[in-house]
PDB file of C-alpha atoms in Angstrom:
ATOM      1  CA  UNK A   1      77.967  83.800 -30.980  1.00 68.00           C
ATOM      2  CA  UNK A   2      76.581  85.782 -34.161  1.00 79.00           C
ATOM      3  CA  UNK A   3      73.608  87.083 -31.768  1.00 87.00           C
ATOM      4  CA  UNK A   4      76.365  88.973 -29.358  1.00 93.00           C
ATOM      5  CA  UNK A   5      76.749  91.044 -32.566  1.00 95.00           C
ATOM      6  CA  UNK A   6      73.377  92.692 -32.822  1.00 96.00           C
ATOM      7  CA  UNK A   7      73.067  95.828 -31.494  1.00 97.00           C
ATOM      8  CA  UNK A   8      70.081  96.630 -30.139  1.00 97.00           C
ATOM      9  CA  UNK A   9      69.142  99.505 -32.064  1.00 97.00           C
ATOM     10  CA  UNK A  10      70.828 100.652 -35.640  1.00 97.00           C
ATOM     11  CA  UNK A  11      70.505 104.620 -36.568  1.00 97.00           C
ATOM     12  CA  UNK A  12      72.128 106.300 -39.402  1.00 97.00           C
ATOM     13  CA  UNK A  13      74.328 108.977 -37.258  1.00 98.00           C
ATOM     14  CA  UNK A  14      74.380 110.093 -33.785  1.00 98.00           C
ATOM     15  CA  UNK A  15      72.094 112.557 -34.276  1.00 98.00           C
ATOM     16  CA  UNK A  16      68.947 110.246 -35.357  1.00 98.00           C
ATOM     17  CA  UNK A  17      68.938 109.265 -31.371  1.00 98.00           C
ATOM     18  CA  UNK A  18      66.053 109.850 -29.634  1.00 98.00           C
ATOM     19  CA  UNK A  19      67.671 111.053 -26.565  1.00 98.00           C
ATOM     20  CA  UNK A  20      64.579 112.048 -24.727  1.00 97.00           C
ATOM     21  CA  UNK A  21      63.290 108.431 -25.392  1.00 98.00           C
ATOM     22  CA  UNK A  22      66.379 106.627 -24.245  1.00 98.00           C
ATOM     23  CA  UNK A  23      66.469 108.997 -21.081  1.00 98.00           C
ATOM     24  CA  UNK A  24      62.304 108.347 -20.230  1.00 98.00           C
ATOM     25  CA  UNK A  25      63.592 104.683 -20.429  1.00 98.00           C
ATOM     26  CA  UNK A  26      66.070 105.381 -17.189  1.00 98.00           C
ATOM     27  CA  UNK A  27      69.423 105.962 -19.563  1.00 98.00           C
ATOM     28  CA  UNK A  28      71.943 108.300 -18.047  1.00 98.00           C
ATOM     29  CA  UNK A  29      75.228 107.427 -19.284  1.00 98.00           C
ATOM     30  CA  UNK A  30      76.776 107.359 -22.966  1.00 98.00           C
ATOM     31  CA  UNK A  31      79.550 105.344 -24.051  1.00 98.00           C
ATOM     32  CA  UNK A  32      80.675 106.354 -27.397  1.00 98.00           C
ATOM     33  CA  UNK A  33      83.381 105.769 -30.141  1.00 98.00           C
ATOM     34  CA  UNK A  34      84.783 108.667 -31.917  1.00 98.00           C
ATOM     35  CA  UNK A  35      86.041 107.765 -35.166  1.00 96.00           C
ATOM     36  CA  UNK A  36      83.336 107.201 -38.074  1.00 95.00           C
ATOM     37  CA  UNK A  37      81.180 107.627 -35.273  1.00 97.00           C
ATOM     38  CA  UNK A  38      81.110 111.458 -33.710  1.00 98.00           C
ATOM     39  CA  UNK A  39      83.691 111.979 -36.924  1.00 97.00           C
ATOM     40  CA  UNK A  40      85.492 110.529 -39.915  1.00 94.00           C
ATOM     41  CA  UNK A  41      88.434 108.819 -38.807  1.00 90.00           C
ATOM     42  CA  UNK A  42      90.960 111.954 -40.072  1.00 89.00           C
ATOM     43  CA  UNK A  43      88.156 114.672 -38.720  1.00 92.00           C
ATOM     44  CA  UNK A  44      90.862 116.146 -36.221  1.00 93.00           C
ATOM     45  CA  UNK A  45      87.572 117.994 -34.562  1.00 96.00           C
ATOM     46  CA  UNK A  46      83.731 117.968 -34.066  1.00 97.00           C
ATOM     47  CA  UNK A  47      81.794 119.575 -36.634  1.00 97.00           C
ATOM     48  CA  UNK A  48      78.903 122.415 -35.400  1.00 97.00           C
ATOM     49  CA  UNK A  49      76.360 119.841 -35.602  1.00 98.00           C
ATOM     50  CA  UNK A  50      78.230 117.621 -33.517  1.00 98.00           C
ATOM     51  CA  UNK A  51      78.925 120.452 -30.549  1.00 98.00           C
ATOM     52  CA  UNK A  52      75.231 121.071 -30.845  1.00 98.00           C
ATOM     53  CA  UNK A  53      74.586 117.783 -29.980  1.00 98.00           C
ATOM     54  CA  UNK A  54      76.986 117.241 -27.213  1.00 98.00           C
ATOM     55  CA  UNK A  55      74.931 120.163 -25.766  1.00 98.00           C
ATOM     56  CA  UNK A  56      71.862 118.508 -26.527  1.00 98.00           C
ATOM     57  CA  UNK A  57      73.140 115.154 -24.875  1.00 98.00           C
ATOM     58  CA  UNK A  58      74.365 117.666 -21.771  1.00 97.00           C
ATOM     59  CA  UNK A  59      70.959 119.333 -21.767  1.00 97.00           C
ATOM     60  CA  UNK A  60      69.070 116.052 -21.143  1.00 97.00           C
ATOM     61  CA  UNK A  61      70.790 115.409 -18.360  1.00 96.00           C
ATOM     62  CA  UNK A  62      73.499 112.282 -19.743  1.00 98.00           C
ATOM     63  CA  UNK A  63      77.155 112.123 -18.943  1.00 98.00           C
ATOM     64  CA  UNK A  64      79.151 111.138 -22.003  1.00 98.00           C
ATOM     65  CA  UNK A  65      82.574 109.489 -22.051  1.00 98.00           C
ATOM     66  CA  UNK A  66      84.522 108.394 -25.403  1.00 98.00           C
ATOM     67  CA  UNK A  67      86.148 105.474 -25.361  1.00 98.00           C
ATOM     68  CA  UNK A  68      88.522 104.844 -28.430  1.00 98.00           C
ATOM     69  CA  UNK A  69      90.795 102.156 -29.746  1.00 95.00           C
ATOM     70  CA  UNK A  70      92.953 105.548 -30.897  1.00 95.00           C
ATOM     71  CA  UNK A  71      95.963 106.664 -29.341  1.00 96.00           C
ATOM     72  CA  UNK A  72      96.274 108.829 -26.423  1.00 97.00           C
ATOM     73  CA  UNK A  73      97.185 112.009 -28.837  1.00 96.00           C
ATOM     74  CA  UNK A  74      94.235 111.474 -31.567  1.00 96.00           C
ATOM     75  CA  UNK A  75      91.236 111.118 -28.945  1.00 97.00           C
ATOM     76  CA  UNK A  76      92.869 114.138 -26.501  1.00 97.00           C
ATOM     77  CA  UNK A  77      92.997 115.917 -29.184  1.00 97.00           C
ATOM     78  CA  UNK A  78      89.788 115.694 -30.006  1.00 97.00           C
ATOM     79  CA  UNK A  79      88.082 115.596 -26.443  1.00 98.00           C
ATOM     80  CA  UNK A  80      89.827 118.122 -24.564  1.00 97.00           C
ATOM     81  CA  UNK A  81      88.903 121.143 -26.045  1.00 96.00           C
ATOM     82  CA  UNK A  82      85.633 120.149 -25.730  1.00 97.00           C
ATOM     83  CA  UNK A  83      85.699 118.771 -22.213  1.00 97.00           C
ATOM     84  CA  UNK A  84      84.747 115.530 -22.561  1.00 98.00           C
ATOM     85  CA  UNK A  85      86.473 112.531 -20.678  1.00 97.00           C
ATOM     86  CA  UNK A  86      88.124 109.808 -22.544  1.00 98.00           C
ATOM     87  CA  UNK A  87      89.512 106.048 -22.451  1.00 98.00           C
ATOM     88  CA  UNK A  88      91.806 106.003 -25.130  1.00 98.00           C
ATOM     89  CA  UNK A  89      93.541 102.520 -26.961  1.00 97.00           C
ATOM     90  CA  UNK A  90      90.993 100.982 -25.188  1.00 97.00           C
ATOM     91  CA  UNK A  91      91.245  97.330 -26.799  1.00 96.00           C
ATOM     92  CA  UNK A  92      87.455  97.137 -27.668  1.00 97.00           C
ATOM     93  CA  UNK A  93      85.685  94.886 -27.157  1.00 96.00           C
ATOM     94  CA  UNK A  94      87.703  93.927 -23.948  1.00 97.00           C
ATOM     95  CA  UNK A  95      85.573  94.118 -20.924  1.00 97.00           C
ATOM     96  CA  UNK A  96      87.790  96.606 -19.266  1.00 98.00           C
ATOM     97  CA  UNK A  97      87.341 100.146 -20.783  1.00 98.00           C
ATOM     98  CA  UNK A  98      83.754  99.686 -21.030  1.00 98.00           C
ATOM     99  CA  UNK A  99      83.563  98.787 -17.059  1.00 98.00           C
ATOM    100  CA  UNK A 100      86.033 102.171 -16.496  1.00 98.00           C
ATOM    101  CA  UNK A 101      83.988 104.351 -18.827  1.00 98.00           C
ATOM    102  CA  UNK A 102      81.041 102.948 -16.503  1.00 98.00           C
ATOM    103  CA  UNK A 103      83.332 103.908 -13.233  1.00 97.00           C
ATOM    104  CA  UNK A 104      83.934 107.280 -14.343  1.00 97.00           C
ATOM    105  CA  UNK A 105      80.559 108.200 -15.014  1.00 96.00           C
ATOM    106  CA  UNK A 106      79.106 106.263 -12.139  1.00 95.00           C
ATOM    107  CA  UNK A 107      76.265 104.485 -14.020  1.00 97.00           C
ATOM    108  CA  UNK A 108      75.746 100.866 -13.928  1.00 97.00           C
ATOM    109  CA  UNK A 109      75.136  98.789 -16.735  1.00 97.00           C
ATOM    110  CA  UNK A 110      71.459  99.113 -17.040  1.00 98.00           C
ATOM    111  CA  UNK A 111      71.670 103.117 -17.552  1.00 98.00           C
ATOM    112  CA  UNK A 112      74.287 102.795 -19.792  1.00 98.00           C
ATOM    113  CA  UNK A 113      74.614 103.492 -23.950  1.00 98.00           C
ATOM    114  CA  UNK A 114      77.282 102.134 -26.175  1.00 98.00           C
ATOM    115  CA  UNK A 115      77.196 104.413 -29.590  1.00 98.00           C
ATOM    116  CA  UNK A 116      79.221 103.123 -31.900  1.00 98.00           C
ATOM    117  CA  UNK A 117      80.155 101.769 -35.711  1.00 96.00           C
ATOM    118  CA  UNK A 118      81.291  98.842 -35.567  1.00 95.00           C
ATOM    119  CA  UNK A 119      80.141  95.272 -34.591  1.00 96.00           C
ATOM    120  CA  UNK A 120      82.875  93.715 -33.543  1.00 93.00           C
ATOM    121  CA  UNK A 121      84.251  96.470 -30.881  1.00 95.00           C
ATOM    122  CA  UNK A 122      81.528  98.553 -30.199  1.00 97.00           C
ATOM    123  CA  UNK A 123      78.663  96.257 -30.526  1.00 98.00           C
ATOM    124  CA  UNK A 124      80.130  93.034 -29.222  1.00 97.00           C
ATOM    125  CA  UNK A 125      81.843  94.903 -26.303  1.00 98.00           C
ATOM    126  CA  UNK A 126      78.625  96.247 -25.177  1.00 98.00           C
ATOM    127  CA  UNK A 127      76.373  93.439 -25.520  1.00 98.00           C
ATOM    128  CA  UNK A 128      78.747  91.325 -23.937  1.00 97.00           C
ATOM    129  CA  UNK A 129      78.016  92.956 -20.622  1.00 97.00           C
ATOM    130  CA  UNK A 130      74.676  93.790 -21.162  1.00 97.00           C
ATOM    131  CA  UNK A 131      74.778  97.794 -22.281  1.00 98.00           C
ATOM    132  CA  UNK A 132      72.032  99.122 -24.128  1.00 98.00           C
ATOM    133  CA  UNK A 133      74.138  98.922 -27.942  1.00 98.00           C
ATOM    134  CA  UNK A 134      72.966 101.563 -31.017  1.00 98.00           C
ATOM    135  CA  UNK A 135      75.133 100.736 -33.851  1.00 97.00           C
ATOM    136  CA  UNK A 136      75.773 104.195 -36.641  1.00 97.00           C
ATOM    137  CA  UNK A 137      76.854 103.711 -39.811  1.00 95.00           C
ATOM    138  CA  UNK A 138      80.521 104.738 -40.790  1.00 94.00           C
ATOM    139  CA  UNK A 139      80.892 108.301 -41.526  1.00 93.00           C
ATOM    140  CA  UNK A 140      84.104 108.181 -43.431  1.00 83.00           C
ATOM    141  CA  UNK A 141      84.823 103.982 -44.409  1.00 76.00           C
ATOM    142  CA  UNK A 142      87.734 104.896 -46.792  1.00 76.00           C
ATOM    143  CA  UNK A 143      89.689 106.757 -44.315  1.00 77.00           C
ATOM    144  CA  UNK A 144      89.904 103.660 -41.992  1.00 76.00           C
ATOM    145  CA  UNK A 145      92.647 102.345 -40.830  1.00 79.00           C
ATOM    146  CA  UNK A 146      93.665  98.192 -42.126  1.00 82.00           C
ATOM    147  CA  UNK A 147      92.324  96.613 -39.006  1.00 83.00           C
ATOM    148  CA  UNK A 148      89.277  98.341 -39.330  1.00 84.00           C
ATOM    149  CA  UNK A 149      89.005  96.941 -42.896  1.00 83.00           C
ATOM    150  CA  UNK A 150      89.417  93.954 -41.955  1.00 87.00           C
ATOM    151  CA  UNK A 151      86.944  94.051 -39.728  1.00 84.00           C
ATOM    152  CA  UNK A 152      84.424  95.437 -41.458  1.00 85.00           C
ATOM    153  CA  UNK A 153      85.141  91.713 -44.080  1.00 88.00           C
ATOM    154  CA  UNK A 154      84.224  89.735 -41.017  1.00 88.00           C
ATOM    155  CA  UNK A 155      81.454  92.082 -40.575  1.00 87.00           C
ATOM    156  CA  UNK A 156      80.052  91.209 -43.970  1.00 89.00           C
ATOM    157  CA  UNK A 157      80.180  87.555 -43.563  1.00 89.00           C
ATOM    158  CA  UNK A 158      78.583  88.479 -39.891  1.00 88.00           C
ATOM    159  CA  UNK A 159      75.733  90.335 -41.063  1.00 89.00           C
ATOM    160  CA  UNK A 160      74.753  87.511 -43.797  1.00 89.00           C
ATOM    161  CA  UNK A 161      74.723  84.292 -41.465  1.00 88.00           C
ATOM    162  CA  UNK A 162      72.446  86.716 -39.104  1.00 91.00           C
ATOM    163  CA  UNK A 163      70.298  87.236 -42.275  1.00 88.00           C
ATOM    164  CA  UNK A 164      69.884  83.597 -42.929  1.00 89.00           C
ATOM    165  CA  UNK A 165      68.947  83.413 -39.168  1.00 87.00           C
ATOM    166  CA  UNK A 166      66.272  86.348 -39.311  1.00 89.00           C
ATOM    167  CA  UNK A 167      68.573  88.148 -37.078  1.00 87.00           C
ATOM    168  CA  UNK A 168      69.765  91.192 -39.385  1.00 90.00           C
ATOM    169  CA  UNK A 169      66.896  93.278 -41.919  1.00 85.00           C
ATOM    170  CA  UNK A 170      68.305  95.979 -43.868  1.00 73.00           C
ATOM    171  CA  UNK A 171      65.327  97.917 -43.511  1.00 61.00           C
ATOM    172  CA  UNK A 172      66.089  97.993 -39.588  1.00 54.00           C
ATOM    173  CA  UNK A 173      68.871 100.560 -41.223  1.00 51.00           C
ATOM    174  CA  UNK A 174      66.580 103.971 -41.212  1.00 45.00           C
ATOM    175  CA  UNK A 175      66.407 104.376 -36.539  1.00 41.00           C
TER     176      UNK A 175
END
């Protein structure tokens, strides 16, 4: 069960991506979360760095969809200005917004990223049906909301059994 939530690669932000790399390798979709991922979770928009990547990700040629636990308001009002298309209170890591994200973009689930910080949601949604799973660490952990936090406990006590396996270095934290 503990193997389900190791992603396959683990970056520092979005932006350490290789993105030519991961499209050479026949990746053409991106799955990502927004909050502590593309922002903190009370960044009401992208930063210039972040635009400049979304053009970058555009530029290689990927279609990118957000898919967020958030309410309808919070991830509209993030992605719309920006045109990008959304599943919003998705219930990560259910099956089901990961397969419409997938629909919408029209890859299938061997050209598709999940981007996202958290193992449980993000992580264990996308391994669970076989995505390609980068997990980015938390860009804002003390504005989360309580079920985050309490996620991120189970997290901890996650990440030290797959220690004690040889699953989980620290090192691996640095792309």
């Amino acid at each position: 069960m503990f193997e389900m939530l190791v992603p396959k690669l683990r970056v520092n932000t979005v932006f350490d991506i290789d993105l030519e790399a991961m499209y050479a390798k026949g990746y053409r979709g991106i799955i990502t979360d927004l909050d502590n991922t593309l922002v903190g979770a009370k960044a009401p928009n992208a930063t210039p760095e972040l635009i400049e990547w979304f053009a970058k990700v555009k530029k290689y040629g990927f279609e990118l969809i957000i898919v967020s636990n958030n309410n309808m308001s919070r991830v509209s009002l993030f992605a719309t200005p920006l045109d990008i298309k959304f599943v919003h209170a998705a219930r990560k890591p259910s099956n089901a917004p990961f397969r419409k994200a997938m629909t919408l973009m029209k890859w299938s689930e061997e050209q598709t990223i999940v981007i996202g910080d958290q193992l449980l949601t993000d992580v264990y949604g996308g391994n669970r049906l076989g995505l390609f799973t980068i997990l980015v660490l938390p860009i804002a952990a003390n504005d989360e909301g309580w079920r985050t936090k309490v996620n991120r406990k189970v997290e901890r006590f996650a990440r030290k059994r797959l220690r004690r396996k040889g699953l989980w270095s620290e090192e691996e934290n640095n792309k």
